[in-house]
Structures are given as structure tokens and as C-alpha cells.
Short mmCIF file of C-alpha atoms and ligand atoms in Angstrom, two decimals:
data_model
loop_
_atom_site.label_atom_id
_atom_site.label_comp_id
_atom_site.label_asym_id
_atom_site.label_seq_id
_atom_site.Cartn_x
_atom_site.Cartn_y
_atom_site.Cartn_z
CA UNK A 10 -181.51 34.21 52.30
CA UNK A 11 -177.80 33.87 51.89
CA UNK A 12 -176.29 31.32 54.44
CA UNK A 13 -173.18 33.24 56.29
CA UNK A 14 -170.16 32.00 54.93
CA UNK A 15 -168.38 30.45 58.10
CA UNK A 16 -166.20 28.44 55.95
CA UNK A 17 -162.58 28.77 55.16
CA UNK A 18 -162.28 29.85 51.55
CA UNK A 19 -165.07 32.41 51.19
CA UNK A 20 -166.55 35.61 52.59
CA UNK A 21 -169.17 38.24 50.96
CA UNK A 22 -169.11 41.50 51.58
CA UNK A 23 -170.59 44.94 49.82
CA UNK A 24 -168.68 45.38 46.29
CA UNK A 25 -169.42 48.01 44.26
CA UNK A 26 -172.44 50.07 44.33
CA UNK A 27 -173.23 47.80 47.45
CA UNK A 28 -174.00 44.66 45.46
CA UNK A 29 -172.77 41.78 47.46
CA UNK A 30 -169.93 39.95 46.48
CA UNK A 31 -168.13 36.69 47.33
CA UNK A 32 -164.29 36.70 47.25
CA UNK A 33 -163.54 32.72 46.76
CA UNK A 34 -159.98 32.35 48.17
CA UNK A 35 -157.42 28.50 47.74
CA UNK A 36 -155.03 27.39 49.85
CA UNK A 37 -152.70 28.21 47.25
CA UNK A 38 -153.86 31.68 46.63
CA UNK A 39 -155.37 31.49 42.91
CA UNK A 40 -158.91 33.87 44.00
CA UNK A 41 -162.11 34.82 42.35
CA UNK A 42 -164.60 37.36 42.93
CA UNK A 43 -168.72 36.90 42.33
CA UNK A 44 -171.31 38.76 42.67
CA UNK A 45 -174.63 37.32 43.63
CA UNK A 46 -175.97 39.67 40.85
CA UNK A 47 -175.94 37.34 38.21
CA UNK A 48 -173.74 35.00 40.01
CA UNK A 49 -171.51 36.97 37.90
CA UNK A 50 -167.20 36.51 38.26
CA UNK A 51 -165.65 39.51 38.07
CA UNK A 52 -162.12 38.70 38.91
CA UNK A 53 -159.97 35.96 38.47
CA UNK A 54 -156.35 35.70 39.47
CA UNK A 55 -154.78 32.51 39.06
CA UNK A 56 -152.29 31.25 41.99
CA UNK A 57 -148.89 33.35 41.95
CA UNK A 58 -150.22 35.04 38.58
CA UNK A 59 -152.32 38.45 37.51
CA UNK A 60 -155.54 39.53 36.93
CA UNK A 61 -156.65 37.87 33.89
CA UNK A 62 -160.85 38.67 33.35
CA UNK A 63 -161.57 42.12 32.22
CA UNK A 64 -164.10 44.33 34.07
CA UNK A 65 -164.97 48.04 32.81
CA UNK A 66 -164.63 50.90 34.79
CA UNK A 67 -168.26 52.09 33.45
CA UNK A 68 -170.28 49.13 34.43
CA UNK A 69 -172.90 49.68 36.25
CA UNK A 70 -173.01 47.79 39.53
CA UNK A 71 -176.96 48.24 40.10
CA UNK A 72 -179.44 44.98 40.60
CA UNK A 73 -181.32 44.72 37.46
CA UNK A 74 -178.64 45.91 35.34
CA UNK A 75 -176.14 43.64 33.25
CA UNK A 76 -172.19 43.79 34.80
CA UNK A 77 -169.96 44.50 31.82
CA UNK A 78 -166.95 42.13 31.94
CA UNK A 79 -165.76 38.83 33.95
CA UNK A 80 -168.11 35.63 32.74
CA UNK A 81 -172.07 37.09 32.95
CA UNK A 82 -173.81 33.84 33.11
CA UNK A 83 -176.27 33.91 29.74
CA UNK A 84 -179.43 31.93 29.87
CA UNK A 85 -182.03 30.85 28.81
CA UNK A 86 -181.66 32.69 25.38
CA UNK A 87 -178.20 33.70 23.83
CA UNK A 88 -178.08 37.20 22.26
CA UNK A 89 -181.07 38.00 20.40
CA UNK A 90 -181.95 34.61 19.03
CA UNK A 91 -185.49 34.97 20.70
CA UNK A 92 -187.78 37.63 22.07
CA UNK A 93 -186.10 37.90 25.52
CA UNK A 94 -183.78 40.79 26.95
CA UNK A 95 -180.28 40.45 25.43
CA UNK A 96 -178.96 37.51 26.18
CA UNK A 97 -181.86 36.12 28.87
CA UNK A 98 -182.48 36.47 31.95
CA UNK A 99 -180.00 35.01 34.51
CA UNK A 100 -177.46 37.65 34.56
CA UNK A 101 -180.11 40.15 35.59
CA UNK A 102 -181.33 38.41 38.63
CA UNK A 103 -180.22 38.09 41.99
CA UNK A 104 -178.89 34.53 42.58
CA UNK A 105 -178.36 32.73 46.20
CA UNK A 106 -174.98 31.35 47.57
CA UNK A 107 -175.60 28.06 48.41
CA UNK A 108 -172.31 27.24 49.99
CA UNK A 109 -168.18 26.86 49.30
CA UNK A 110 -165.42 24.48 50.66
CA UNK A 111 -161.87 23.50 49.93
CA UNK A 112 -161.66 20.81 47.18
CA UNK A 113 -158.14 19.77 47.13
CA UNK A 114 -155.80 22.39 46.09
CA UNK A 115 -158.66 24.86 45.11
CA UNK A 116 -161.78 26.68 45.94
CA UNK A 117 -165.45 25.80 45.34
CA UNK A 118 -168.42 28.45 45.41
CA UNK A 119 -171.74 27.26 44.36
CA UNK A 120 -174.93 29.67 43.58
CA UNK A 121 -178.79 28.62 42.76
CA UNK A 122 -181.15 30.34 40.82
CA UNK A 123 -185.28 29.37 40.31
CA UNK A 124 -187.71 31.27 38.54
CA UNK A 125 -189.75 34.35 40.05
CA UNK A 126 -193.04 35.86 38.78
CA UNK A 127 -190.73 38.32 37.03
CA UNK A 128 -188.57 35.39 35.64
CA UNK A 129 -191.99 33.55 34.35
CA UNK A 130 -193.79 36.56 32.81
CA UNK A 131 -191.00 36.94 30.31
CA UNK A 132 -190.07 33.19 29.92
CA UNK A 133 -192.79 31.02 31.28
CA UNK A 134 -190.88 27.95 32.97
CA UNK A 135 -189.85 26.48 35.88
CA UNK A 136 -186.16 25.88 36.06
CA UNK A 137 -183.49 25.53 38.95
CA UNK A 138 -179.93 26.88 37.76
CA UNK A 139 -176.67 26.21 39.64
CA UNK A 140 -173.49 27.41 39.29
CA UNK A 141 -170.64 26.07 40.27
CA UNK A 142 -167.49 28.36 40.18
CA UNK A 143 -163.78 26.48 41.65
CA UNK A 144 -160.45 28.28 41.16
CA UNK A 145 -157.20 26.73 42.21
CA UNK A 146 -153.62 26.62 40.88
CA UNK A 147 -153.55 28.31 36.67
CA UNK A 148 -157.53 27.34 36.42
CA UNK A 149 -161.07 28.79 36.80
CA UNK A 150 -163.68 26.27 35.99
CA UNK A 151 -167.43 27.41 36.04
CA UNK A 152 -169.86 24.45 35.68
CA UNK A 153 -173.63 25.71 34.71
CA UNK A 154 -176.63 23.09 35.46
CA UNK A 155 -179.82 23.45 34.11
CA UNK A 156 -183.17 21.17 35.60
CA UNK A 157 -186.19 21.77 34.50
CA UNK A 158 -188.56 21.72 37.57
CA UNK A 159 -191.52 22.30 35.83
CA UNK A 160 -194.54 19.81 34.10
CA UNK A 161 -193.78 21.22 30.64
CA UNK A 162 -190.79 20.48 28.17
CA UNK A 163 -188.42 23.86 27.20
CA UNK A 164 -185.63 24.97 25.16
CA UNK A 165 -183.00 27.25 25.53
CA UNK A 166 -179.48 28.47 24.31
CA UNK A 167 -176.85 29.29 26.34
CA UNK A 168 -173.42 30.53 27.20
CA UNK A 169 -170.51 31.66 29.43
CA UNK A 170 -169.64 35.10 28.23
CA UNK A 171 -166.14 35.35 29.09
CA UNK A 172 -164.44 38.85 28.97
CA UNK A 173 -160.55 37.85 28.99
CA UNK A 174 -158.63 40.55 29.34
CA UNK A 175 -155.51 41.07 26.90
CA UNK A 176 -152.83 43.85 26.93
CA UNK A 177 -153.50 44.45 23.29
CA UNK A 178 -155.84 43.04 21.19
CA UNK A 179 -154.37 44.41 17.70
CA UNK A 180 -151.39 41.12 18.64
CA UNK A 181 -153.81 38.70 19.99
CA UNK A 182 -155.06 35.77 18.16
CA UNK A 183 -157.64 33.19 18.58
CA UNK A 184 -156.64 29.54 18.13
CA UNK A 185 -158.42 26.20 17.44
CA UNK A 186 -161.45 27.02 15.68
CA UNK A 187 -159.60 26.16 11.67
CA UNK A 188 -162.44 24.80 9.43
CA UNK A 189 -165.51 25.17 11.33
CA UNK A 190 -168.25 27.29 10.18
CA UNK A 191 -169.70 30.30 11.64
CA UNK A 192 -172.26 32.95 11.91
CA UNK A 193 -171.08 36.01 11.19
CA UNK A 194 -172.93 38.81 13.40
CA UNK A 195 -170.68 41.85 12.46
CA UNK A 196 -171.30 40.77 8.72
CA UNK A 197 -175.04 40.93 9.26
CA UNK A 198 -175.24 37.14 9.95
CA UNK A 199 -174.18 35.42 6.56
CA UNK A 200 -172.54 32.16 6.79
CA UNK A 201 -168.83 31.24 6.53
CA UNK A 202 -166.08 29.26 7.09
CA UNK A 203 -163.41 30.07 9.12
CA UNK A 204 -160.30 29.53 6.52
CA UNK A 205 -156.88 30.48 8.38
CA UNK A 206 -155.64 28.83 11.27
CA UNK A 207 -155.92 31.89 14.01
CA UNK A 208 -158.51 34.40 13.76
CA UNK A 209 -157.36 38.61 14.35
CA UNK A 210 -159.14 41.54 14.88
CA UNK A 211 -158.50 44.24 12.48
CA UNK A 212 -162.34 45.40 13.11
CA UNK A 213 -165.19 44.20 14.72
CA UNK A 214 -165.20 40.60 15.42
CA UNK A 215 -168.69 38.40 16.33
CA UNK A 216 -169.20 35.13 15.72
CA UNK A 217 -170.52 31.80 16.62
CA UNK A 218 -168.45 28.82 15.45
CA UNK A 219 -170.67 25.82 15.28
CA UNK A 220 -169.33 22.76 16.44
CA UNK A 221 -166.58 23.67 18.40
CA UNK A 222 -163.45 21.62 19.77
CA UNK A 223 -163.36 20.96 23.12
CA UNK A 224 -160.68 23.53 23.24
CA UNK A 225 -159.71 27.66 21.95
CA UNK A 226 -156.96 29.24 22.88
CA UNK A 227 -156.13 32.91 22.99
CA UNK A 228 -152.62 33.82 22.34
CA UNK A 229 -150.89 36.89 23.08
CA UNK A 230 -147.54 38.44 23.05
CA UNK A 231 -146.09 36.43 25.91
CA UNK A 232 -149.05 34.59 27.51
CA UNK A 233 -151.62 31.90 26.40
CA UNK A 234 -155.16 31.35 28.08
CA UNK A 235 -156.76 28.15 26.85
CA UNK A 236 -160.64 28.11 26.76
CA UNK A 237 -161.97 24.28 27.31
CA UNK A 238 -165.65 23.09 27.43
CA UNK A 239 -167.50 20.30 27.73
CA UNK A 240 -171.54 19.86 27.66
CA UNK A 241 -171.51 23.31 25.15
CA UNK A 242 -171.80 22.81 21.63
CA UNK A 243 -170.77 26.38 19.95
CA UNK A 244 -167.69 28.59 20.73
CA UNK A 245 -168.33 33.17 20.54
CA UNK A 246 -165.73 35.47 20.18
CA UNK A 247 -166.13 38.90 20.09
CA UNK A 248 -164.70 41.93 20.54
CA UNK A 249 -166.43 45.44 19.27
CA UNK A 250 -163.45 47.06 17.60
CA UNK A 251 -163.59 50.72 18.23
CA UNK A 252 -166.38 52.18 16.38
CA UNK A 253 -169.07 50.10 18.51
CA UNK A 254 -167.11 50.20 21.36
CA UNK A 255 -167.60 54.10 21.14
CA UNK A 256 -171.57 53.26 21.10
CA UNK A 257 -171.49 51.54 24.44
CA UNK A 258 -172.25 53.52 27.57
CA UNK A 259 -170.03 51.18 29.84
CA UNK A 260 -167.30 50.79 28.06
CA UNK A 261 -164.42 53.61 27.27
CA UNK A 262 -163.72 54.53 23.86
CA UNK A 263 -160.43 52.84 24.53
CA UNK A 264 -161.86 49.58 26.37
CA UNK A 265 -162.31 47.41 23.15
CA UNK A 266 -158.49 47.05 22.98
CA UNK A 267 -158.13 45.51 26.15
CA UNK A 268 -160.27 42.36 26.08
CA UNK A 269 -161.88 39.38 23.84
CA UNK A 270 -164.37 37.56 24.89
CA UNK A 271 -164.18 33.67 24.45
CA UNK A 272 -167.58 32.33 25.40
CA UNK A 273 -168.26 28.48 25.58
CA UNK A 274 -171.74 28.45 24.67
CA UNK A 275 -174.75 26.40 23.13
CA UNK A 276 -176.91 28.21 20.29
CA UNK A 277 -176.80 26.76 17.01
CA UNK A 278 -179.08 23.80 18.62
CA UNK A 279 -181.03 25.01 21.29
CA UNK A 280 -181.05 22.52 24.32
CA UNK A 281 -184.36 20.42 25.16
CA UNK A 282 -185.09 19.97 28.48
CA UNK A 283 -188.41 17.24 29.51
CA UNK A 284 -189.41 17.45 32.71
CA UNK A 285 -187.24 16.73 35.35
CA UNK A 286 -184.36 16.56 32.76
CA UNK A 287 -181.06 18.07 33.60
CA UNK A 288 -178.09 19.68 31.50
CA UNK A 289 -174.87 20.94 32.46
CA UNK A 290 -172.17 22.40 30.49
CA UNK A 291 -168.66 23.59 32.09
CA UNK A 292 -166.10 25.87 30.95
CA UNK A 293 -162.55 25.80 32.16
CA UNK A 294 -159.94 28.77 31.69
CA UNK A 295 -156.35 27.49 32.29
CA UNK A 296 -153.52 30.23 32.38
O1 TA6 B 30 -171.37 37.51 22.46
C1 TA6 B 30 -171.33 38.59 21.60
C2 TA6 B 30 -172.53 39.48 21.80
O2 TA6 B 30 -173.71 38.75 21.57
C3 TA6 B 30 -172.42 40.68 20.86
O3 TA6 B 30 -173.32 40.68 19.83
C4 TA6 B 30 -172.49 41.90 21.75
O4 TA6 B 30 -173.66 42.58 21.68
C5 TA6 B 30 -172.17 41.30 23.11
O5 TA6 B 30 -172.59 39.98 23.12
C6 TA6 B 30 -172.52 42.06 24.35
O6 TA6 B 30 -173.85 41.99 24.69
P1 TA6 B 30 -174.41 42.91 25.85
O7 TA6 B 30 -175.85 42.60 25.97
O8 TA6 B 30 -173.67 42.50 27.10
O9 TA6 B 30 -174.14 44.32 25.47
#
């Protein structure tokens, strides 16, 4: 059960297809939106600025089914790097809010997740997730905490997979990520090193840099959105470039140009959790 949100800052209402979603509100106007699908943002719009997350027009906004754009929350297995669904299981399941409040000039949310039957036929672990989402002034932080509540040790990878939206991504770069090496996905996985100082996307881009600074940026014509992290070893970016952007049902042909995702995320060494052990990892997007 969902608590009713009495407070302040927050209310949840029916979004689309019905799904409920929680519009998180500051005093100073920055908002987010979340759906308890996933605990999935949707929207961010930094105080006095724009819209800066990209959601598609083609998603589908049905329980079960992955929400394309904003920050799906991916755990406990990044991508295809084990035999779960696509990126695990979290962003597929129906998450509880478990409260918000004013904390200083910005807005808190918080959502909790444990496993189901469903959750431990495919992954068999006990596990509380919480999410902690806080906008306020030019910044969205998300903080992701892992415990495992079960008698047995796990691993997992994870990530936030954040869709920012650009105006064009043919003159957006990606900054901060000189010298590290990374696994190239579009290249069939092979190793390299990423050489020049900002990466472009003259084609499909997907990669994991290993190692990451505790800070990307993503620089546009005109605007910068910096990417920090802290608790998450690996940085993603992707974007599908046109061809496999014209494969995917929920995106239009045209979609591809107008975001890059950014992800902070942990994969290269999964996490280990003992029992009773707890990890958290946070992202912050400042505008
Ligand atoms: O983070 C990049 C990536 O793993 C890509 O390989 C691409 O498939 C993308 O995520 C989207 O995954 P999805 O399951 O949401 O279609």
C-alpha cells in the first residue's frame, strides 16, 4: 500500500496509461516526475530551467513493461551480462512510495522495493532496494541502496540509465572519460581505449568505460549537463544512431537524435553483498 501523500512537496496521481505517478515539487520550483513502475523519473525540470530527461512518445506505459526514457532504475544485472531480462528486474516491478519532505531548498521522494515470488524465481535472493530521488535548484540526485535481507551472499551489477535529452546529438559531445578503457558493445564487445578528449556520435555509440571519474559531462551547443557519481564504479553512454533506432518499437525513427544516455553504473566488477551488507551508489545531474 502506498501511504497518501499529505505532505507538501508531493502528490501521485494516474499518468499515462493509468500508471501512478508522483510529481515531486521544491520550494523553488525545480520538479520531477516518478512513476511507481520502476520507481522510474520521467521528467526533470530544474528550478527556472526546461525539461532536460528525454521520454519517447512510443513507450509503453503498461506494468510489466520497461518505460523508455528518464533514469529506469537497472538492477540486479546490467544489460545482458547474465541470464536475466535486459537489464534485471527492478524497472519492471511495481515499487512503493515510502514517503517525501522538504530538505532545504529541494525535494525528497523515497521508494522501496523487496523481492516477490516473481522477483525470486528469476533471481533467487532476498534484497530490499530504496531509492531516493531529491530535486532542488540546477540538480537531480537519485541515490540507489541495496541490503541484502537474505541468509545467502549475492552479486549484482548495476546502473542508472539516464536518457538526457539533447536538441541534437550530431553537436553533442561527451566529456571526462580521456584515457580510460572501455567495452565496446556496438563493436561486438572488443576492448579499447578511449583516445580523444570528447567522445561524438557519428553512428552507434555503446560503451562501458571502466573506472570512471567521479564526473562526465555532456556538452551541447549552448548548455552543459554534468553527470557525477559516487558508490558506481563504470560510466555507459549510448545512443543507437539511426539504423537501430529504426529497430526499436518505442522509439521514432527520428528519436535517436534527440537524447544520450549517461548512465552511472557498476558492471565491470559486479558488487558482493554478505548478508545483511548494504551498498549504495548515487548519481547527481547538475544543469
Ligand atoms: O545502456 C546501453 C544499453 O545496454 C544498450 O545496449 C541498449 O540496448 C540499451 O541499453 C537499451 O536497453 P533496453 O533494454 O532499454 O532496450
Amino acid at each position: 500500500m502506498n501511504p497518501p501523500t499529505t505532505d507538501p512537496v508531493s502528490a501521485i496521481a494516474p499518468g499515462a496509461g493509468d500508471l501512478p505517478r508522483l510529481t515531486l515539487v521544491a520550494p523553488d520550483g525545480a520538479r520531477a516526475e516518478v512513476y511507481l513502475d520502476g520507481a522510474q523519473v520521467v521528467s526533470w525540470v530544474p528550478a527556472g530551467g526546461q525539461e532536460r530527461l528525454f521520454l519517447s512518445r512510443r513507450s509503453a506505459f503498461r506494468a510489466g513493461a520497461p518505460i523508455r526514457g528518464g533514469v529506469p532504475v537497472v538492477f540486479p544485472q546490467f544489460g545482458t551480462t547474465g541470464p536475466l531480462p535486459l537489464h534485471g528486474l527492478v524497472r519492471l516491478m511495481p515499487w512503493e512510495f515510502a514517503g517525501a519532505e522538504v530538505a532545504g531548498e529541494g525535494a525528497r521522494a523515497t521508494f522501496r522495493l523487496s523481492d516477490t515470488g516473481d522477483s525470486r524465481r528469476l533471481w533467487d535472493h532476498a534484497f530490499l532496494a530504496e531509492l531516493a530521488v531529491a530535486t532542488g535548484g540546477s540538480e537531480l540526485s537519485m541515490t540507489l541502496a541495496v541490503t541484502n535481507t537474505g541468509a545467502e551472499p549475492f552479486e549484482f551489477t548495476a546502473a542508472f540509465h539516464t536518457y538526457l535529452a539533447v536538441a541534437d546529438i550530431t553537436t553533442t559531445l561527451v566529456a571526462g572519460l580521456a584515457g580510460l578503457r572501455y567495452r565496446d558493445a556496438a563493436a561486438g564487445g572488443v576492448e579499447a581505449h578511449q583516445v580523444s578528449a570528447q567522445i561524438d556520435f557519428p553512428g552507434e555509440v555503446n560503451r562501458i568505460y571502466f573506472n570512471a571519474p567521479a564526473e562526465a559531462r555532456v556538452v551541447e551547443a549552448g548548455r552543459t549537463t554534468v553527470v557525477q557519481k559516487a558508490g558506481f564504479a563504470d560510466a555507459v553512454v549510448w545512443n543507437p544512431a539511426a539504423a537501430k533506432c529504426a529497430t526499436m518499437a518505442d522509439l521514432e525513427p527520428e528519436d535517436y537524435r534527440q537524447f544520450v544516455c549517461v548512465e552511472a553504473a557498476t558492471v565491470g566488477a559486479p558488487i558482493q553483498l554478505a548478508p545483511g551488507g548494504r551498498w549504495q551508489g548515487t548519481q547527481t545531474l547538475v544543469a
